[in-house]
PDB file of C-alpha atoms in Angstrom:
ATOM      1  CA  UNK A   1      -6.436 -19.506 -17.534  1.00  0.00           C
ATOM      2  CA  UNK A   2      -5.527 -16.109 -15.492  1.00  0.00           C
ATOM      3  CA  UNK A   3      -6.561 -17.668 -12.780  1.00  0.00           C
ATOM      4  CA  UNK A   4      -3.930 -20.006 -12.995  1.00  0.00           C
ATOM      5  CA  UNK A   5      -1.429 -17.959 -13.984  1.00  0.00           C
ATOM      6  CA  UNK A   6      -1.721 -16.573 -10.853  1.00  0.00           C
ATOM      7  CA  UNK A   7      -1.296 -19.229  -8.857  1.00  0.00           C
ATOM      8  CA  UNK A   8       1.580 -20.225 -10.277  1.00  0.00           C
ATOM      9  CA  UNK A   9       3.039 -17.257  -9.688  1.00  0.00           C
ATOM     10  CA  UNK A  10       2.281 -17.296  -5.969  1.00  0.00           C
ATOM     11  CA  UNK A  11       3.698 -20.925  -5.522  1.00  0.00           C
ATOM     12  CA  UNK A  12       6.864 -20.558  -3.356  1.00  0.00           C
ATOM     13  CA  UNK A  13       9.047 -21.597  -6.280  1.00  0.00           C
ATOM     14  CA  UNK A  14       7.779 -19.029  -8.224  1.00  0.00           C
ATOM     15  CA  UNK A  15       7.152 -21.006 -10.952  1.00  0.00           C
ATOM     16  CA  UNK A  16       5.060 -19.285 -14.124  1.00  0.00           C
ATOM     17  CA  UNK A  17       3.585 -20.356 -17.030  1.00  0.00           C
ATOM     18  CA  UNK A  18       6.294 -19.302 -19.258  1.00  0.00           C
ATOM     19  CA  UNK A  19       8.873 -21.320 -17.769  1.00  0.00           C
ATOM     20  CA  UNK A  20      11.231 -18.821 -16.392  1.00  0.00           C
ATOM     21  CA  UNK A  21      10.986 -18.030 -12.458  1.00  0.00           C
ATOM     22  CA  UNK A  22       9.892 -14.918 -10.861  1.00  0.00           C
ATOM     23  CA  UNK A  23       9.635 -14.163  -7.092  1.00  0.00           C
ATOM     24  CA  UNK A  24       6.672 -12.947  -5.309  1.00  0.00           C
ATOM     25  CA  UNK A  25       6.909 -10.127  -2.992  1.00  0.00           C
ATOM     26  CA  UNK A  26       4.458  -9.929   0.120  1.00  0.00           C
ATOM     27  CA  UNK A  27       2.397  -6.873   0.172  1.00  0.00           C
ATOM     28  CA  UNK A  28       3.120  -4.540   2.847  1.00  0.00           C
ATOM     29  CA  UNK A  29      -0.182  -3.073   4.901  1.00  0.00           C
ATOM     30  CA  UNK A  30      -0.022   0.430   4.122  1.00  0.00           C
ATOM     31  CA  UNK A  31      -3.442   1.648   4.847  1.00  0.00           C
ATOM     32  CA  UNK A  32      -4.141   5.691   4.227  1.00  0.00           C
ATOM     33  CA  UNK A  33      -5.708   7.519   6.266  1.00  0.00           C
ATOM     34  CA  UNK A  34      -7.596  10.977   5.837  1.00  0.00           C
ATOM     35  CA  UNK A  35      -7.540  13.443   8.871  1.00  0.00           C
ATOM     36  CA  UNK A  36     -10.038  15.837   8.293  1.00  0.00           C
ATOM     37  CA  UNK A  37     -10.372  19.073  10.848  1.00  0.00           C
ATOM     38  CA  UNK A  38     -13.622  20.010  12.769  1.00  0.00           C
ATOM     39  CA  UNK A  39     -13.404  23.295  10.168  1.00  0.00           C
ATOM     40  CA  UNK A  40     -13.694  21.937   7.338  1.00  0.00           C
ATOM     41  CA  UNK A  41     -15.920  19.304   8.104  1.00  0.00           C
ATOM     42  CA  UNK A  42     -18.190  21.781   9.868  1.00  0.00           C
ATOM     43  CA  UNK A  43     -18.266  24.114   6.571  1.00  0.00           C
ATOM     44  CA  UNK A  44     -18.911  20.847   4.396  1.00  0.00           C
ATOM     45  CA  UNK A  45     -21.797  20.410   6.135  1.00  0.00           C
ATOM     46  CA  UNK A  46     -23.415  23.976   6.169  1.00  0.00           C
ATOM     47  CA  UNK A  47     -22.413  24.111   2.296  1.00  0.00           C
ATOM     48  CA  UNK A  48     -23.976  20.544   1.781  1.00  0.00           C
ATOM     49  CA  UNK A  49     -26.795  21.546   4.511  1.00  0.00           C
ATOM     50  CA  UNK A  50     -27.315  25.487   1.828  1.00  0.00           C
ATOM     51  CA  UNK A  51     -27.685  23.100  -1.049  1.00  0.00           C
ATOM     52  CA  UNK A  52     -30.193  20.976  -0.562  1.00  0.00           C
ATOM     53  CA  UNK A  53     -31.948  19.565  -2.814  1.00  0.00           C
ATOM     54  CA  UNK A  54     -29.302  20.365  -4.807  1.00  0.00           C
ATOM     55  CA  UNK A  55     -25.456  18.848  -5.345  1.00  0.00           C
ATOM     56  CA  UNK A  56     -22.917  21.226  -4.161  1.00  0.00           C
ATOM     57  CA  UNK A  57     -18.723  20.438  -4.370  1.00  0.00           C
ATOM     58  CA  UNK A  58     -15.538  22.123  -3.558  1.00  0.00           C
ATOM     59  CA  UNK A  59     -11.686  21.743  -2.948  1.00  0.00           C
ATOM     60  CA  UNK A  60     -10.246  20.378  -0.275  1.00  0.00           C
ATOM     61  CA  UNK A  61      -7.155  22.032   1.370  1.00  0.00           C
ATOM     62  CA  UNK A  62      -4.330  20.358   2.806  1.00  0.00           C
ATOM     63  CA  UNK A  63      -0.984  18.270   2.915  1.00  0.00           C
ATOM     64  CA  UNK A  64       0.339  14.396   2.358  1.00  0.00           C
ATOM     65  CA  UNK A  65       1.905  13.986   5.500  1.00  0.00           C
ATOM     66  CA  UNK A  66       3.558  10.979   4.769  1.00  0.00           C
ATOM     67  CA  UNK A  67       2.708   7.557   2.108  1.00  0.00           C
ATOM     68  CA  UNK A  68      -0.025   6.792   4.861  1.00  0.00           C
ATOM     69  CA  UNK A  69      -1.724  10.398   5.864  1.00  0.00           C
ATOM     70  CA  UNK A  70      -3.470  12.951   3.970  1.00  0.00           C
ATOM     71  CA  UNK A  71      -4.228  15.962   6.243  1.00  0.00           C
ATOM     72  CA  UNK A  72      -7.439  18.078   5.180  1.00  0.00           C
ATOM     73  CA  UNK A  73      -7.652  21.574   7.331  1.00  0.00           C
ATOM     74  CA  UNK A  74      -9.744  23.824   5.124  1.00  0.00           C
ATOM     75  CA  UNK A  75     -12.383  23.734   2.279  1.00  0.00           C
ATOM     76  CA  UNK A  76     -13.793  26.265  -0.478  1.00  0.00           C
ATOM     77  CA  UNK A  77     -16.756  26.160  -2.165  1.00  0.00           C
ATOM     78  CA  UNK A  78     -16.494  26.365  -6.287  1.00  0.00           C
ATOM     79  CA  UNK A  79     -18.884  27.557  -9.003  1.00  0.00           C
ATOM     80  CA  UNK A  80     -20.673  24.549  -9.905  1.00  0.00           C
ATOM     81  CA  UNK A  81     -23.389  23.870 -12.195  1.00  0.00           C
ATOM     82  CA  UNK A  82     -25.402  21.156 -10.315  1.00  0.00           C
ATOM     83  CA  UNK A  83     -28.525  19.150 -10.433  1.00  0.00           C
ATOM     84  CA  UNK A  84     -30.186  16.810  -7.397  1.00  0.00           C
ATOM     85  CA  UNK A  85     -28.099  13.874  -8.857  1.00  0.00           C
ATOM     86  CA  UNK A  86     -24.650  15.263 -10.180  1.00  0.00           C
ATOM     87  CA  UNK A  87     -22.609  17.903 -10.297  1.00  0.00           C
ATOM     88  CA  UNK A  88     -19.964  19.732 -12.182  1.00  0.00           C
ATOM     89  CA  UNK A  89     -17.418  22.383 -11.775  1.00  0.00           C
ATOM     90  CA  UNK A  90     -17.921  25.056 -14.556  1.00  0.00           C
ATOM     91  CA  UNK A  91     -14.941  27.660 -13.827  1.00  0.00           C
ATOM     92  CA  UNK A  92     -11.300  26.068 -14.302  1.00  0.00           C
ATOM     93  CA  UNK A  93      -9.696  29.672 -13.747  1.00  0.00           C
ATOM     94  CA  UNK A  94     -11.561  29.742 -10.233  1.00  0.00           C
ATOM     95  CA  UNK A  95      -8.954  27.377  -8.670  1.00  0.00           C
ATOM     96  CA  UNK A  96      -5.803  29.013  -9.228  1.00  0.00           C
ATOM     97  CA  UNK A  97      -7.480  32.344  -8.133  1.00  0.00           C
ATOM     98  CA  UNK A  98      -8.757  31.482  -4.873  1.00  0.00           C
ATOM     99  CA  UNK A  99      -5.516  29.740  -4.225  1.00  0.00           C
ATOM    100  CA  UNK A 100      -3.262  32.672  -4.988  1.00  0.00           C
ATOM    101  CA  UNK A 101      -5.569  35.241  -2.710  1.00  0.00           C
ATOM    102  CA  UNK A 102      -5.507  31.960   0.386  1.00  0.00           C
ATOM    103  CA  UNK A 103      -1.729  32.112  -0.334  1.00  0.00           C
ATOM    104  CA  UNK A 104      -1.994  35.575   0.769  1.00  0.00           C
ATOM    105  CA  UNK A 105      -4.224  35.599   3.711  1.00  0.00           C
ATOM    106  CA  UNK A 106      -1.461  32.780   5.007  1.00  0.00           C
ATOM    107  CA  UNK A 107      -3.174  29.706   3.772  1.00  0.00           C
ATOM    108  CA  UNK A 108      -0.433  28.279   1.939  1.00  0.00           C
ATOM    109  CA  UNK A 109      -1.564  24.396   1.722  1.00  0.00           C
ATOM    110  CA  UNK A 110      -2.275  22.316  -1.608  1.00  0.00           C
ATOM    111  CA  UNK A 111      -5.464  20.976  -2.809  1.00  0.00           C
ATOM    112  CA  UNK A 112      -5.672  17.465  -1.985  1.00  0.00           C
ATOM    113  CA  UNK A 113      -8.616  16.314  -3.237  1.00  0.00           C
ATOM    114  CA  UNK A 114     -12.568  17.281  -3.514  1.00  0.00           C
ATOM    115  CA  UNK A 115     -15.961  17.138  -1.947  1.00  0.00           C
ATOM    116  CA  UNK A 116     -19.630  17.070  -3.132  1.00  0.00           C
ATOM    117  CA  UNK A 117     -22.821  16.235  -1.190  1.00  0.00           C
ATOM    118  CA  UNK A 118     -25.577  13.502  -1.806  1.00  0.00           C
ATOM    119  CA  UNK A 119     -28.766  15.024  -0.591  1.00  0.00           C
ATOM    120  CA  UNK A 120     -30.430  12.189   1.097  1.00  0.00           C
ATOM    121  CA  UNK A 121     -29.317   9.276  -0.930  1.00  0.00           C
ATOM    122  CA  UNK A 122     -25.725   7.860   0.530  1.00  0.00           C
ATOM    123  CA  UNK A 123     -22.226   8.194   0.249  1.00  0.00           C
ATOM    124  CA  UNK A 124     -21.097   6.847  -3.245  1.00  0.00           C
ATOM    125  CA  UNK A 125     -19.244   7.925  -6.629  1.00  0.00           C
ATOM    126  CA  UNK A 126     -21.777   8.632  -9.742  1.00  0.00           C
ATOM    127  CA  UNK A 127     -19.728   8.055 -13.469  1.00  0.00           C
ATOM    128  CA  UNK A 128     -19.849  11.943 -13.063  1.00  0.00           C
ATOM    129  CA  UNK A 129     -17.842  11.388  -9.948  1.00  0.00           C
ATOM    130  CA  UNK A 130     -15.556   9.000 -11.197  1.00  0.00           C
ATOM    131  CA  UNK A 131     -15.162  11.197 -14.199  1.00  0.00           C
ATOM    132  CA  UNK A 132     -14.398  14.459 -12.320  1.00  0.00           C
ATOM    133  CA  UNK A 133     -12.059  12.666  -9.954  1.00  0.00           C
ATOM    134  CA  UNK A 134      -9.585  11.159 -12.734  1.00  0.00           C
ATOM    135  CA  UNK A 135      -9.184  14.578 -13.932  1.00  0.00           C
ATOM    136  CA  UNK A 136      -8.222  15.161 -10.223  1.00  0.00           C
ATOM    137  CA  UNK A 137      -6.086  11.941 -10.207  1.00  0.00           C
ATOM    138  CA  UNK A 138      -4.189  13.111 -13.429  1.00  0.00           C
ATOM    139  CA  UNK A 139      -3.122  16.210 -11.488  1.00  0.00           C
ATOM    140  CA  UNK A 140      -1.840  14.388  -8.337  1.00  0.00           C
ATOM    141  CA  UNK A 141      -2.042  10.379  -8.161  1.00  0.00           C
ATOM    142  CA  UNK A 142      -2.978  10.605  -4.212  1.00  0.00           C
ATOM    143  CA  UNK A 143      -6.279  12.806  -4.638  1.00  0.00           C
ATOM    144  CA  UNK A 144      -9.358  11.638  -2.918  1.00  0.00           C
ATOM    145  CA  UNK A 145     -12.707  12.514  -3.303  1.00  0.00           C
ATOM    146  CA  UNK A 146     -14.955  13.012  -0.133  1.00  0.00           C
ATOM    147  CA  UNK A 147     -18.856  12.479  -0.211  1.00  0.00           C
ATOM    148  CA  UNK A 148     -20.938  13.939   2.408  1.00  0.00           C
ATOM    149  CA  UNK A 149     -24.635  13.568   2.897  1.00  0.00           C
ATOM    150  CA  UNK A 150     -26.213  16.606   4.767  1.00  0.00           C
ATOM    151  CA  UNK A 151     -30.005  14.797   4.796  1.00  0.00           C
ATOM    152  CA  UNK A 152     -28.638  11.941   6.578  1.00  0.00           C
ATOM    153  CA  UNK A 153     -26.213  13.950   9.055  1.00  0.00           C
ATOM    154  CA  UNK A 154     -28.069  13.967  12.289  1.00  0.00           C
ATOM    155  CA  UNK A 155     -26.939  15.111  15.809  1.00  0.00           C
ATOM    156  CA  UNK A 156     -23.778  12.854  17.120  1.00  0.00           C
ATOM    157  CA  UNK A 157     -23.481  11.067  13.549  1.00  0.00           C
ATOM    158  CA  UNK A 158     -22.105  12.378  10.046  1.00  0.00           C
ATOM    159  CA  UNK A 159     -22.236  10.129   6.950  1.00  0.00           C
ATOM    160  CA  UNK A 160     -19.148  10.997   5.057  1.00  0.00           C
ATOM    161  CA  UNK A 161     -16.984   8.899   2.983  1.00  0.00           C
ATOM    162  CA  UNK A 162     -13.753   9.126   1.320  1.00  0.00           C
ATOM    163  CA  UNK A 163     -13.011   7.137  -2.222  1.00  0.00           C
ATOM    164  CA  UNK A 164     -10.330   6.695  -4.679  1.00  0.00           C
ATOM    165  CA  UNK A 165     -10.285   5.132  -8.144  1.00  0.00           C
ATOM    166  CA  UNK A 166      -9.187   1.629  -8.756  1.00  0.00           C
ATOM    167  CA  UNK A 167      -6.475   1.372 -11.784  1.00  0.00           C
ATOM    168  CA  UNK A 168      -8.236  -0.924 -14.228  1.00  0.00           C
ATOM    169  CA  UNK A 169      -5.165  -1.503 -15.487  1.00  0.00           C
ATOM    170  CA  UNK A 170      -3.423  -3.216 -12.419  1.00  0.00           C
ATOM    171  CA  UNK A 171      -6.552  -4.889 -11.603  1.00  0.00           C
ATOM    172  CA  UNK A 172      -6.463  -6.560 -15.043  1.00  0.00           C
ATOM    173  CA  UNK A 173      -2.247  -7.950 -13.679  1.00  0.00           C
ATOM    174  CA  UNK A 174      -4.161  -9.384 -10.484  1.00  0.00           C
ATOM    175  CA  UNK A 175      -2.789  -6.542  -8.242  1.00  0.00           C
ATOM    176  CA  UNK A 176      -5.427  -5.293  -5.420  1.00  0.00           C
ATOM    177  CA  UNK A 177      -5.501  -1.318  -4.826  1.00  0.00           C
ATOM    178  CA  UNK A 178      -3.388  -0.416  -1.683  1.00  0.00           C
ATOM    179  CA  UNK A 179      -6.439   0.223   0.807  1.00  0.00           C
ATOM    180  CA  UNK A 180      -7.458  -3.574   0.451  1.00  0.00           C
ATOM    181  CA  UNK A 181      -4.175  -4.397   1.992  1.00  0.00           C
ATOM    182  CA  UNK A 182      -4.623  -3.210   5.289  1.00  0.00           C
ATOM    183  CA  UNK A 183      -6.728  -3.937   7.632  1.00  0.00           C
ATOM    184  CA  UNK A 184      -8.389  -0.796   9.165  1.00  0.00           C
ATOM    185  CA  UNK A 185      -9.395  -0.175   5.086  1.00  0.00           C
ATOM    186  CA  UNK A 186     -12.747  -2.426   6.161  1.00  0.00           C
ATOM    187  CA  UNK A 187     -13.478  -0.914   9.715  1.00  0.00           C
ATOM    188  CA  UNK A 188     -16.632   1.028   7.836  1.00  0.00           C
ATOM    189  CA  UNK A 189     -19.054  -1.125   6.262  1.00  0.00           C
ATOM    190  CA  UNK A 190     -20.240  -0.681   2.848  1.00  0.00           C
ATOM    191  CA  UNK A 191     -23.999  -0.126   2.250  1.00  0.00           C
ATOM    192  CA  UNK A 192     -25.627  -2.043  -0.848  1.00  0.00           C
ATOM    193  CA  UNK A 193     -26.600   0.867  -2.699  1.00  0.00           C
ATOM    194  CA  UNK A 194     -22.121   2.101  -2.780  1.00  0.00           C
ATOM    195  CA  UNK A 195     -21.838  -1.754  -3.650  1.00  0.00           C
ATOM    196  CA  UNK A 196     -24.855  -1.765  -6.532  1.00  0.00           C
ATOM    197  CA  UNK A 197     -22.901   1.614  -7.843  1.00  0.00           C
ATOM    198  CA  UNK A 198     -19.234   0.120  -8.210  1.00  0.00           C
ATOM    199  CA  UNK A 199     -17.934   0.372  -5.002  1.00  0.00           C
ATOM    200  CA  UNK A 200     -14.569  -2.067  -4.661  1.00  0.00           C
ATOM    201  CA  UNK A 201     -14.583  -2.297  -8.267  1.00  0.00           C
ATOM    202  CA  UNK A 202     -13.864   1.279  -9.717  1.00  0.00           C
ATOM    203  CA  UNK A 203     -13.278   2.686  -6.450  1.00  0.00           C
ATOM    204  CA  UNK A 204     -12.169   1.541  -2.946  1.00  0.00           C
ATOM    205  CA  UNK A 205     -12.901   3.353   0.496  1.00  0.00           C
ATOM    206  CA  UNK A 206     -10.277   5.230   2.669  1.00  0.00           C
ATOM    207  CA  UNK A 207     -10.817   5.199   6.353  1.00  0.00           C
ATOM    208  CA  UNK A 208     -11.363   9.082   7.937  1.00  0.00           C
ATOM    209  CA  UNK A 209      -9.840  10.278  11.128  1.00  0.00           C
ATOM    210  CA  UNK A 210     -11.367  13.590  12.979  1.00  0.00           C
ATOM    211  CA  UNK A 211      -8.910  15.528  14.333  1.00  0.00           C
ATOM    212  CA  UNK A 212      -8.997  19.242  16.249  1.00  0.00           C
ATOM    213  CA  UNK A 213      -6.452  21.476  17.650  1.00  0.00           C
ATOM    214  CA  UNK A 214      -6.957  23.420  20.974  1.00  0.00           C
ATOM    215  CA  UNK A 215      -8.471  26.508  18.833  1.00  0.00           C
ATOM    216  CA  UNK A 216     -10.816  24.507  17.219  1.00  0.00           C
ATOM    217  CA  UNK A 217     -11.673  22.338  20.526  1.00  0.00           C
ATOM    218  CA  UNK A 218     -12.293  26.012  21.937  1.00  0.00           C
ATOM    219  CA  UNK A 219     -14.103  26.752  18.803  1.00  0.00           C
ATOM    220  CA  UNK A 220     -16.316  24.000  18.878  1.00  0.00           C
ATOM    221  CA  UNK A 221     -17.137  24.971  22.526  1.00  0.00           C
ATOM    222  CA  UNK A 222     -18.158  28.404  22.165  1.00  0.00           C
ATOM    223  CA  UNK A 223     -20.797  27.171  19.849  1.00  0.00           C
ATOM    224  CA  UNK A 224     -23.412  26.226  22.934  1.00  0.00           C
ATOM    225  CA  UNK A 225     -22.161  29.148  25.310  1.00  0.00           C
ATOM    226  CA  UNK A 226     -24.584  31.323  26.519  1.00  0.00           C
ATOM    227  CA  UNK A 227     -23.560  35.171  24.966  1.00  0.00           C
ATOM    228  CA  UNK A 228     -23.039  38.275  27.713  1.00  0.00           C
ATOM    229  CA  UNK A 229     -26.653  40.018  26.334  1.00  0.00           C
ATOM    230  CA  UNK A 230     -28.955  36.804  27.545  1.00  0.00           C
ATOM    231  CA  UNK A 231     -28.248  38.488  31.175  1.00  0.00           C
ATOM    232  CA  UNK A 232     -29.252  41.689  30.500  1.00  0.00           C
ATOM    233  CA  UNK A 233     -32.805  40.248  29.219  1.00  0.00           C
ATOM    234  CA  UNK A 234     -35.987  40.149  31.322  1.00  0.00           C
ATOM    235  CA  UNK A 235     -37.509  36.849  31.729  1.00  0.00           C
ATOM    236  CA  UNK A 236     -41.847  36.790  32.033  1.00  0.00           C
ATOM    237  CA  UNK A 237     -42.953  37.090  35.498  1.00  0.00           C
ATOM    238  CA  UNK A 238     -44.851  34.173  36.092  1.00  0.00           C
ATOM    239  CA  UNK A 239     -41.463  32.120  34.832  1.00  0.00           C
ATOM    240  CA  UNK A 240     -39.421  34.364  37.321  1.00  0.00           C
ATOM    241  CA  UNK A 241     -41.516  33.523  40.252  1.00  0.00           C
ATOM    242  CA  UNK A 242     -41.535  29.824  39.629  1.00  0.00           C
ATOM    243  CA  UNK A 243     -38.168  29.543  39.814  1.00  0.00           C
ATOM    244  CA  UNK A 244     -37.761  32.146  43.037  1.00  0.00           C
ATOM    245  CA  UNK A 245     -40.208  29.387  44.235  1.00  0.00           C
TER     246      UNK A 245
END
C-alpha cells in the first residue's frame, strides 16, 4: 500500500491517494564532501596507531564551508573509557575546556564532528557509534563521524570513512538521505561487513577529500629529509671504501 502511495505521488499529475493533488519536486544533487588536512589525518593515525588493541576517539576541528563542504583542519584526543570493540567518552566538561585554551593559542574553529579507530576490523558504526553520534547530531544536525582503522593503514593507502545517521523518520515518508542523491556519494565501495552492520540503512557514507596547504606540503616533506648531524657521523670502513671504489 506505501508503495503505491508513492507512485502516485510521483505520477506527473501528481495525483495521491487522497484525492487532492500535490506536486513533486526533483531532488537536487547536493553531495557533501569532507576535506580533511594532512594534520589531522596524520595525528588520527598515530592516536589510532598508540591505541591499539584498543578503541581510541576524539573531536574533530573545523568549519561548514558551505551546504556541500565540511572542512576538518585539526583533531584532539578525549578521555575515553574504551574496550577493543567500543568506545565512550567519559568527561563532558573536557570539551568546553580544551576548546576555550585552543581559542587562546589562536585555534578558533568549531567541532564538527568525531573520530574513533577500529583496530583491524573495518570502517563501520557500532549501536555505540550510532548512539554517541546522535548525541553529536542533537548538538549540530551536520556532524559526521569519521572511522579510521590504524591495522589496516599501510604505506600509500588509509582506510578511513566518514558516516552520518539516516532520519528514520523521513525514511518512513519515502525520502532518501541527501548523500544518496548525488552521484560522487557511491565513488567508495561498501565492504559487506559496513553492509551486515547497517550501513545505508541507519547511516549513509560521505565521500572524503585530502587537502594540504604549502606548510603542510613542506611539512609532509621534511618528514624523509636527511637531519644536519647524519654528516657529521662516521660511516664503517669497509662501507667507506666500497663506495670510494
Amino acid at each position: 500500500m506505501d508503495r503505491l502511495q508513492q507512485l502516485m505521488r510521483g505520477m506527473p499529475g501528481g495525483m495521491s491517494m487522497g484525492g487532492g493533488s500535490s506536486t513533486d519536486s526533483p531532488l537536487p544533487d547536493c553531495a557533501e564532501k569532507v576535506h580533511v588536512s594532512s594534520l589531522a589525518l596524520l595525528k588520527m593515525l598515530k592516536h589510532g596507531r598508540a591505541g591499539v588493541p584498543m578503541e581510541v576517539m576524539g573531536l574533530m576541528l573545523g568549519q561548514f564551508v558551505d551546504e556541500y563542504t565540511i572542512h576538518c583542519v585539526d583533531v584532539f584526543a578525549m578521555p575515553q573509557s574504551g574496550t577493543s570493540v567500543s568506545v565512550e567518552a567519559v568527561d563532558p566538561v573536557f570539551q568546553t575546556k580544551m576548546l576555550d585554551m585552543l581559542q587562546q593559542t589562536g585555534r578558533g574553529e568549531m567541532v564538527v564532528g568525531w573520530y574513533h579507530s577500529h583496530p583491524g576490523f573495518g570502517c563501520w558504526l557500532s549501536s555505540t557509534d550510532v548512539n554517541t553520534q546522535s548525541s553529536f547530531e542533537a548538538l549540530n544536525p551536520r556532524a559526521v563521524a569519521l572511522v579510521v582503522d590504524p591495522i589496516q593503514s599501510v604505506k600509500g593507502k588509509v582506510v578511513i570513512d566518514c558516516f552520518r545517521l539516516i532520519n528514520p523518520q523521513l525514511m518512513m515518508l519515502g525520502q532518501e538521505p541527501r548523500q544518496t542523491t548525488s552521484n560522487i556519494g557511491h565513488l567508495q565501495k561498501p565492504s559487506i561487513q559496513a553492509l551486515i552492520h547497517g550501513l545505508n540503512r541507519h547511516y549513509y557514507s560521505i565521500v572524503i577529500d585530502y587537502r594540504k596547504n604549502e606548510l603542510e606540503e613542506q611539512m609532509l616533506m621534511n618528514l624523509n629529509k636527511k637531519n644536519w648531524t647524519e654528516g657529521l657521523s662516521i660511516q664503517p670502513f669497509e662501507d667507506h671504501q666500497t663506495q670510494n671504489e
